[in-house]
Coordinates of C-alpha atoms in Angstrom, one line a residue:
M1409 CA -19.9 -8.2 -17.6
R1410 CA -23.6 -8.0 -18.2
N1411 CA -23.8 -11.7 -18.9
Y1412 CA -21.9 -12.5 -15.7
I1413 CA -24.3 -10.2 -13.7
A1414 CA -27.3 -11.8 -15.3
K1415 CA -26.1 -15.4 -14.5
R1416 CA -25.2 -14.4 -10.9
M1417 CA -28.7 -12.9 -10.5
L1418 CA -30.2 -16.1 -11.7
L1419 CA -28.1 -18.1 -9.3
I1420 CA -29.2 -16.1 -6.2
P1421 CA -32.7 -17.8 -5.9
V1422 CA -31.1 -21.2 -6.3
T1423 CA -28.5 -20.5 -3.6
I1424 CA -31.1 -19.1 -1.3
L1425 CA -33.2 -22.2 -1.8
G1426 CA -30.2 -24.4 -0.9
I1427 CA -29.6 -22.3 2.2
L1428 CA -33.2 -22.6 3.4
L1429 CA -33.3 -26.4 2.6
V1430 CA -30.1 -27.1 4.6
N1431 CA -31.3 -25.0 7.6
F1432 CA -34.8 -26.5 7.4
L1433 CA -33.4 -30.1 7.6
I1434 CA -31.1 -29.1 10.5
I1435 CA -34.1 -27.6 12.4
Q1436 CA -36.1 -30.8 11.8
L1437 CA -33.3 -32.9 13.3
A1438 CA -32.6 -30.6 16.2
P1439 CA -34.2 -31.5 19.6
G1440 CA -36.8 -29.3 21.1
G1441 CA -39.2 -27.0 19.4
P1442 CA -42.0 -24.5 20.0
V1443 CA -44.4 -27.3 21.0
E1444 CA -42.0 -28.5 23.6
H1445 CA -41.5 -24.9 24.7
I1446 CA -45.2 -24.5 25.4
L1447 CA -45.4 -27.9 27.0
A1448 CA -42.6 -27.0 29.4
Q1449 CA -44.4 -23.9 30.4
Y1450 CA -47.6 -25.9 30.8
Q1451 CA -45.9 -28.5 33.0
G1452 CA -44.5 -25.7 35.2
M1453 CA -48.0 -24.1 35.8
N1454 CA -49.7 -24.8 39.1
T1455 CA -52.9 -26.9 39.4
D1456 CA -55.3 -23.9 39.3
A1457 CA -53.7 -22.4 36.2
K1458 CA -53.8 -25.8 34.5
S1459 CA -57.5 -26.1 35.3
Q1460 CA -58.1 -22.7 33.6
F1461 CA -55.9 -23.7 30.6
T1462 CA -57.9 -26.8 29.8
S1463 CA -61.3 -28.2 30.6
S1464 CA -61.7 -30.8 33.4
A1465 CA -62.8 -33.3 30.8
Q1466 CA -59.5 -33.0 28.9
M1467 CA -57.5 -33.2 32.2
N1468 CA -59.1 -36.6 32.9
M1469 CA -58.0 -38.0 29.6
N1470 CA -55.0 -40.3 29.4
A1471 CA -52.5 -38.8 27.0
S1472 CA -51.2 -41.3 24.5
E1473 CA -47.5 -41.8 23.7
S1474 CA -46.1 -38.6 22.2
R1475 CA -43.0 -37.8 20.3
Y1476 CA -42.7 -34.5 22.3
T1477 CA -40.5 -34.2 25.3
G1478 CA -42.5 -33.2 28.4
A1479 CA -45.9 -34.4 26.9
S1480 CA -46.6 -36.8 29.8
G1481 CA -49.9 -36.1 31.4
V1482 CA -50.8 -33.5 28.7
P1483 CA -54.2 -34.0 26.9
E1484 CA -53.8 -35.2 23.3
E1485 CA -56.3 -32.6 22.1
M1486 CA -54.0 -29.9 23.5
I1487 CA -51.0 -31.3 21.7
K1488 CA -52.9 -31.5 18.4
E1489 CA -54.1 -27.9 18.9
L1490 CA -50.5 -26.8 19.4
E1491 CA -49.4 -28.7 16.3
K1492 CA -52.1 -27.0 14.3
Q1493 CA -51.3 -23.6 15.7
F1494 CA -47.6 -23.9 14.8
G1495 CA -48.3 -25.6 11.4
F1496 CA -46.8 -29.0 12.4
D1497 CA -50.0 -30.8 11.5
K1498 CA -48.7 -30.8 7.9
P1499 CA -45.9 -33.0 6.6
A1500 CA -42.4 -31.4 6.6
H1501 CA -42.2 -31.2 2.8
V1502 CA -45.5 -29.4 2.6
R1503 CA -44.3 -26.8 5.2
F1504 CA -41.1 -26.3 3.4
F1505 CA -42.6 -25.6 0.0
K1506 CA -45.2 -23.3 1.5
M1507 CA -42.3 -21.4 3.2
V1508 CA -40.4 -21.1 -0.1
K1509 CA -43.6 -19.9 -1.8
D1510 CA -44.3 -17.2 0.8
Y1511 CA -40.6 -16.1 1.0
A1512 CA -40.6 -15.6 -2.7
V1513 CA -42.9 -12.6 -2.1
F1514 CA -41.2 -11.6 1.2
D1515 CA -44.0 -13.0 3.3
F1516 CA -42.2 -14.3 6.4
G1517 CA -45.3 -15.1 8.4
K1518 CA -45.9 -14.2 12.1
S1519 CA -43.7 -14.8 15.1
F1520 CA -44.8 -17.7 17.3
Y1521 CA -44.4 -15.7 20.5
K1522 CA -44.5 -12.0 19.6
D1523 CA -47.8 -10.5 18.4
K1524 CA -46.1 -9.1 15.3
S1525 CA -45.1 -10.3 11.8
V1526 CA -41.5 -11.3 11.2
G1527 CA -41.2 -8.6 8.6
Q1528 CA -42.2 -6.0 11.1
L1529 CA -39.8 -7.3 13.7
I1530 CA -36.9 -7.2 11.2
V1531 CA -37.8 -3.7 10.1
E1532 CA -37.9 -2.6 13.7
R1533 CA -34.6 -4.2 14.6
M1534 CA -32.7 -3.5 11.4
P1535 CA -31.7 0.2 12.1
V1536 CA -29.8 -0.8 15.2
S1537 CA -27.8 -3.5 13.4
I1538 CA -27.2 -1.3 10.4
S1539 CA -25.9 1.5 12.6
L1540 CA -23.5 -0.9 14.3
G1541 CA -22.4 -2.6 11.2
L1542 CA -21.9 0.4 8.9
W1543 CA -20.1 2.6 11.5
S1544 CA -17.9 -0.3 12.6
T1545 CA -17.0 -1.3 9.0
L1546 CA -16.3 2.3 8.0
I1547 CA -14.1 2.9 11.0
I1548 CA -12.3 -0.4 10.6
Y1549 CA -11.4 0.4 7.0
L1550 CA -10.4 4.0 7.9
I1551 CA -8.0 2.6 10.5
A1552 CA -6.8 -0.7 8.9
I1553 CA -6.0 0.4 5.4
P1554 CA -3.7 3.4 6.3
L1555 CA -2.2 1.4 9.1
G1556 CA -1.6 -1.6 6.8
I1557 CA 0.0 0.6 4.2
R1558 CA 2.2 2.2 6.7
K1559 CA 3.3 -1.1 8.1
A1560 CA 4.1 -2.4 4.6
V1561 CA 6.2 0.6 3.8
S1562 CA 8.1 0.5 7.1
D1563 CA 8.2 -3.3 7.3
G1564 CA 10.6 -4.4 10.2
S1565 CA 10.7 -1.0 11.8
K1566 CA 9.9 -0.3 15.5
M1567 CA 6.6 1.1 14.4
D1568 CA 5.8 -2.1 12.5
V1569 CA 6.7 -4.2 15.5
W1570 CA 4.7 -2.4 18.2
T1571 CA 1.6 -2.0 16.0
S1572 CA 1.9 -5.8 15.2
V1573 CA 1.8 -6.4 19.0
A1574 CA -1.4 -4.3 19.2
V1575 CA -2.9 -6.1 16.2
I1576 CA -2.1 -9.5 17.8
I1577 CA -3.7 -8.5 21.1
G1578 CA -6.8 -7.2 19.2
S1579 CA -7.2 -10.4 17.3
A1580 CA -6.6 -12.7 20.4
I1581 CA -9.0 -11.1 22.8
P1582 CA -12.7 -11.9 22.2
V1583 CA -14.9 -8.9 21.3
F1584 CA -17.2 -9.4 24.3
L1585 CA -14.3 -9.1 26.7
F1586 CA -13.5 -5.7 25.2
A1587 CA -17.1 -4.8 25.7
V1588 CA -17.1 -5.8 29.3
F1589 CA -13.8 -3.9 29.8
L1590 CA -15.4 -0.7 28.3
I1591 CA -18.5 -1.1 30.5
V1592 CA -16.5 -1.6 33.7
F1593 CA -14.3 1.5 33.0
F1594 CA -16.5 3.9 31.2
A1595 CA -20.2 3.0 31.7
G1596 CA -20.5 3.1 35.5
G1597 CA -19.4 -0.5 36.1
T1598 CA -16.6 0.4 38.6
Y1599 CA -14.8 3.6 37.6
L1600 CA -16.2 6.2 35.3
Q1601 CA -19.7 6.8 34.1
W1602 CA -19.1 8.7 30.8
F1603 CA -21.4 6.6 28.6
P1604 CA -24.8 5.0 29.0
L1605 CA -25.0 1.3 29.7
R1606 CA -27.9 0.2 27.5
G1607 CA -30.0 1.2 24.5
L1608 CA -29.3 3.2 21.4
T1609 CA -31.2 6.3 22.5
S1610 CA -32.2 8.0 25.8
D1611 CA -35.7 7.8 27.2
N1612 CA -36.4 11.5 26.4
W1613 CA -35.3 11.0 22.7
E1614 CA -38.5 12.5 21.3
E1615 CA -38.1 15.6 23.4
L1616 CA -34.6 16.4 22.2
S1617 CA -33.7 18.9 19.4
L1618 CA -32.2 17.7 16.2
W1619 CA -28.7 18.5 17.4
G1620 CA -29.5 16.9 20.8
K1621 CA -30.7 13.7 19.0
I1622 CA -27.4 13.5 17.0
I1623 CA -25.3 13.9 20.2
D1624 CA -27.4 11.4 22.1
Y1625 CA -27.2 8.8 19.3
F1626 CA -23.4 9.0 19.1
W1627 CA -23.2 9.0 22.9
H1628 CA -25.0 5.7 23.0
I1629 CA -23.3 4.0 20.1
T1630 CA -19.7 4.9 21.0
L1631 CA -18.8 2.0 23.3
P1632 CA -20.5 -0.7 21.2
V1633 CA -18.7 0.5 18.0
I1634 CA -15.4 0.8 19.8
A1635 CA -15.7 -2.8 21.0
M1636 CA -16.5 -4.1 17.5
V1637 CA -13.7 -2.0 15.9
I1638 CA -11.1 -3.3 18.3
G1639 CA -12.1 -6.9 17.6
G1640 CA -12.4 -6.4 13.8
F1641 CA -9.5 -4.3 12.5
A1642 CA -6.7 -6.7 13.2
S1643 CA -7.3 -9.2 10.3
L1644 CA -7.9 -6.4 7.7
T1645 CA -4.7 -4.5 8.8
M1646 CA -2.5 -7.6 8.3
L1647 CA -4.3 -8.4 5.0
T1648 CA -3.6 -4.9 3.7
K1649 CA 0.0 -5.0 4.8
N1650 CA 0.7 -8.4 3.2
S1651 CA -1.1 -7.4 0.0
F1652 CA 1.0 -4.2 -0.3
I1653 CA 4.3 -6.0 0.5
D1654 CA 3.5 -8.6 -2.2
E1655 CA 2.9 -5.8 -4.7
I1656 CA 5.9 -3.7 -3.7
N1657 CA 8.3 -6.5 -4.4
K1658 CA 7.1 -7.0 -8.0
Q1659 CA 9.0 -6.0 -11.1
Y1660 CA 6.7 -3.2 -12.2
V1661 CA 7.3 -1.3 -9.0
L1662 CA 11.1 -1.5 -9.5
T1663 CA 10.6 -0.2 -13.1
A1664 CA 8.4 2.7 -11.9
K1665 CA 11.1 3.7 -9.3
A1666 CA 13.8 3.5 -12.0
K1667 CA 11.8 6.0 -14.1
G1668 CA 12.2 8.5 -11.2
L1669 CA 8.8 8.3 -9.6
N1670 CA 8.8 9.1 -5.9
Q1671 CA 7.4 6.7 -3.2
N1672 CA 3.9 8.2 -3.1
Q1673 CA 3.6 8.2 -6.9
V1674 CA 4.6 4.5 -7.0
L1675 CA 2.6 3.6 -3.9
Y1676 CA -0.7 5.3 -4.8
G1677 CA -0.4 5.5 -8.5
H1678 CA 0.6 1.9 -9.2
V1679 CA 0.6 -0.4 -6.1
F1680 CA -2.6 0.8 -4.5
R1681 CA -5.0 -0.3 -7.2
N1682 CA -3.5 -3.8 -7.4
A1683 CA -3.0 -4.3 -3.7
M1684 CA -6.6 -3.2 -2.8
L1685 CA -8.2 -5.9 -4.9
I1686 CA -8.0 -8.5 -2.1
V1687 CA -9.1 -5.9 0.5
I1688 CA -12.2 -5.1 -1.6
A1689 CA -13.0 -8.8 -1.9
G1690 CA -13.3 -9.0 1.8
F1691 CA -15.7 -6.2 2.2
P1692 CA -19.0 -8.3 1.9
S1693 CA -17.9 -10.9 4.5
L1694 CA -16.7 -8.2 6.9
L1695 CA -20.0 -6.2 6.6
I1696 CA -22.1 -9.3 7.1
K1697 CA -20.0 -10.3 10.1
M1698 CA -20.4 -6.8 11.6
L1699 CA -24.2 -6.8 10.9
F1700 CA -25.0 -10.2 12.3
T1701 CA -22.4 -12.5 13.9
G1702 CA -20.1 -9.7 15.1
S1703 CA -22.8 -7.6 16.7
L1704 CA -24.6 -10.5 18.4
L1705 CA -22.8 -10.5 21.7
I1706 CA -22.4 -6.7 21.6
E1707 CA -26.2 -6.3 21.2
V1708 CA -26.7 -8.6 24.2
I1709 CA -24.1 -6.9 26.4
F1710 CA -25.3 -3.4 25.6
S1711 CA -29.0 -4.3 25.5
L1712 CA -29.4 -3.2 21.9
N1713 CA -32.5 -4.5 20.1
G1714 CA -30.9 -5.4 16.8
I1715 CA -31.2 -8.3 14.3
G1716 CA -28.4 -10.3 16.1
L1717 CA -30.3 -10.3 19.4
L1718 CA -33.6 -11.0 17.6
G1719 CA -32.0 -14.1 15.9
Y1720 CA -30.5 -15.3 19.2
E1721 CA -33.8 -15.0 21.0
A1722 CA -35.5 -16.8 18.2
I1723 CA -33.1 -19.7 18.3
M1724 CA -33.4 -20.0 22.1
T1725 CA -37.2 -20.1 21.9
R1726 CA -37.4 -22.1 18.6
D1727 CA -39.3 -19.2 16.9
Y1728 CA -38.9 -20.8 13.5
P1729 CA -40.5 -18.0 11.4
V1730 CA -38.1 -15.5 12.9
I1731 CA -35.1 -17.9 12.5
F1732 CA -35.8 -18.5 8.8
G1733 CA -36.8 -14.9 8.1
T1734 CA -33.4 -13.6 9.4
I1735 CA -31.5 -16.4 7.6
Y1736 CA -33.3 -15.5 4.4
I1737 CA -32.6 -11.7 4.7
F1738 CA -28.9 -12.2 5.6
G1739 CA -28.4 -14.8 2.9
L1740 CA -29.9 -12.6 0.3
L1741 CA -27.9 -9.6 1.6
G1742 CA -24.7 -11.6 1.5
L1743 CA -25.2 -12.8 -2.1
V1744 CA -26.0 -9.3 -3.3
L1745 CA -23.0 -7.8 -1.6
K1746 CA -20.8 -10.5 -3.1
L1747 CA -22.0 -9.6 -6.5
I1748 CA -21.4 -5.9 -5.8
S1749 CA -17.9 -6.9 -4.7
D1750 CA -17.2 -8.6 -8.0
I1751 CA -18.5 -5.6 -9.9
T1752 CA -16.2 -3.4 -7.8
Y1753 CA -13.3 -5.6 -8.8
S1754 CA -13.8 -4.7 -12.4
L1755 CA -14.2 -1.0 -11.7
V1756 CA -11.0 -1.0 -9.7
D1757 CA -9.1 -3.0 -12.3
P1758 CA -10.7 -3.1 -15.8
R1759 CA -8.3 -5.9 -16.8
I1760 CA -10.3 -8.3 -14.6
S1761 CA -13.1 -10.1 -16.4
F1762 CA -15.5 -12.7 -15.0
E1763 CA -16.9 -13.7 -18.3
A1764 CA -14.6 -16.7 -18.7
V1765 CA -15.6 -18.1 -15.3
S1766 CA -19.3 -17.3 -15.4

């Protein structure tokens, strides 16, 4: 197992490099960019503002043909200054290798539009996403695993049927619709106003006692977590059920029952360890989904300043340092969690060995 872990650790930098390269190439081919973003703002300024932005001598210059959309009538010196400011005065391969060198020491640079470093922005936003992701994942597992086991044991019963209907509805309706429903009914949208509409804490957070801060935190996070749980527990429930049904029908279960073991002894003493392997394997992907992709719309709807919202804002404004910084962090986090998942495989079932495939 040590050799496998060592080889996987060596593969992480290579994989991260590939992720960055692919995304860098996509960004280069995608239309728009920070220069175009600034040019669009410039073109929308009135004449007085333009005169303050550039000198009259520059305004009288005829801009040459430019590869940037919206550059018509913009002084060439201004475009070159913007390219230098954003680092586009250097060839693409030079910018990429500089980025890789900086990222190796976790130097993500500075945001194009926010007066903060990317690392500082990520650190500021991370607690919100971690709160949503961890609580959602924990509650999903606490609901889905017992429910999946119960459905497997009582397969075909009325309980299995009506819970399957609930699971299907949960998987069919988008998460953001659940979020809107919760806001309308419980956050002052139309009916009740039991929960706050936005933010993770109240404005008077610093003035609250420790117990008051705990209550305030859970008061704010309840609706976002409920929305994410409802949209995320369905697949894990069915995965758990199918995994247990597959194990229950195997020969070793029949042998255990023939020896006189009761249902709980067979289920949790023999079946559980084998059936849980596939559920454990899905933990990293579920956690990453909850941390980033799953919480994106939730953070937008509930005005929560997390990593998902940060990445979305960066994509919309072409804030490349923030885009690549978040990609790097989540790529690294996903690879580490996948390695932890493989190690957990071996801990759950010592018969599993990755040495032959490493």
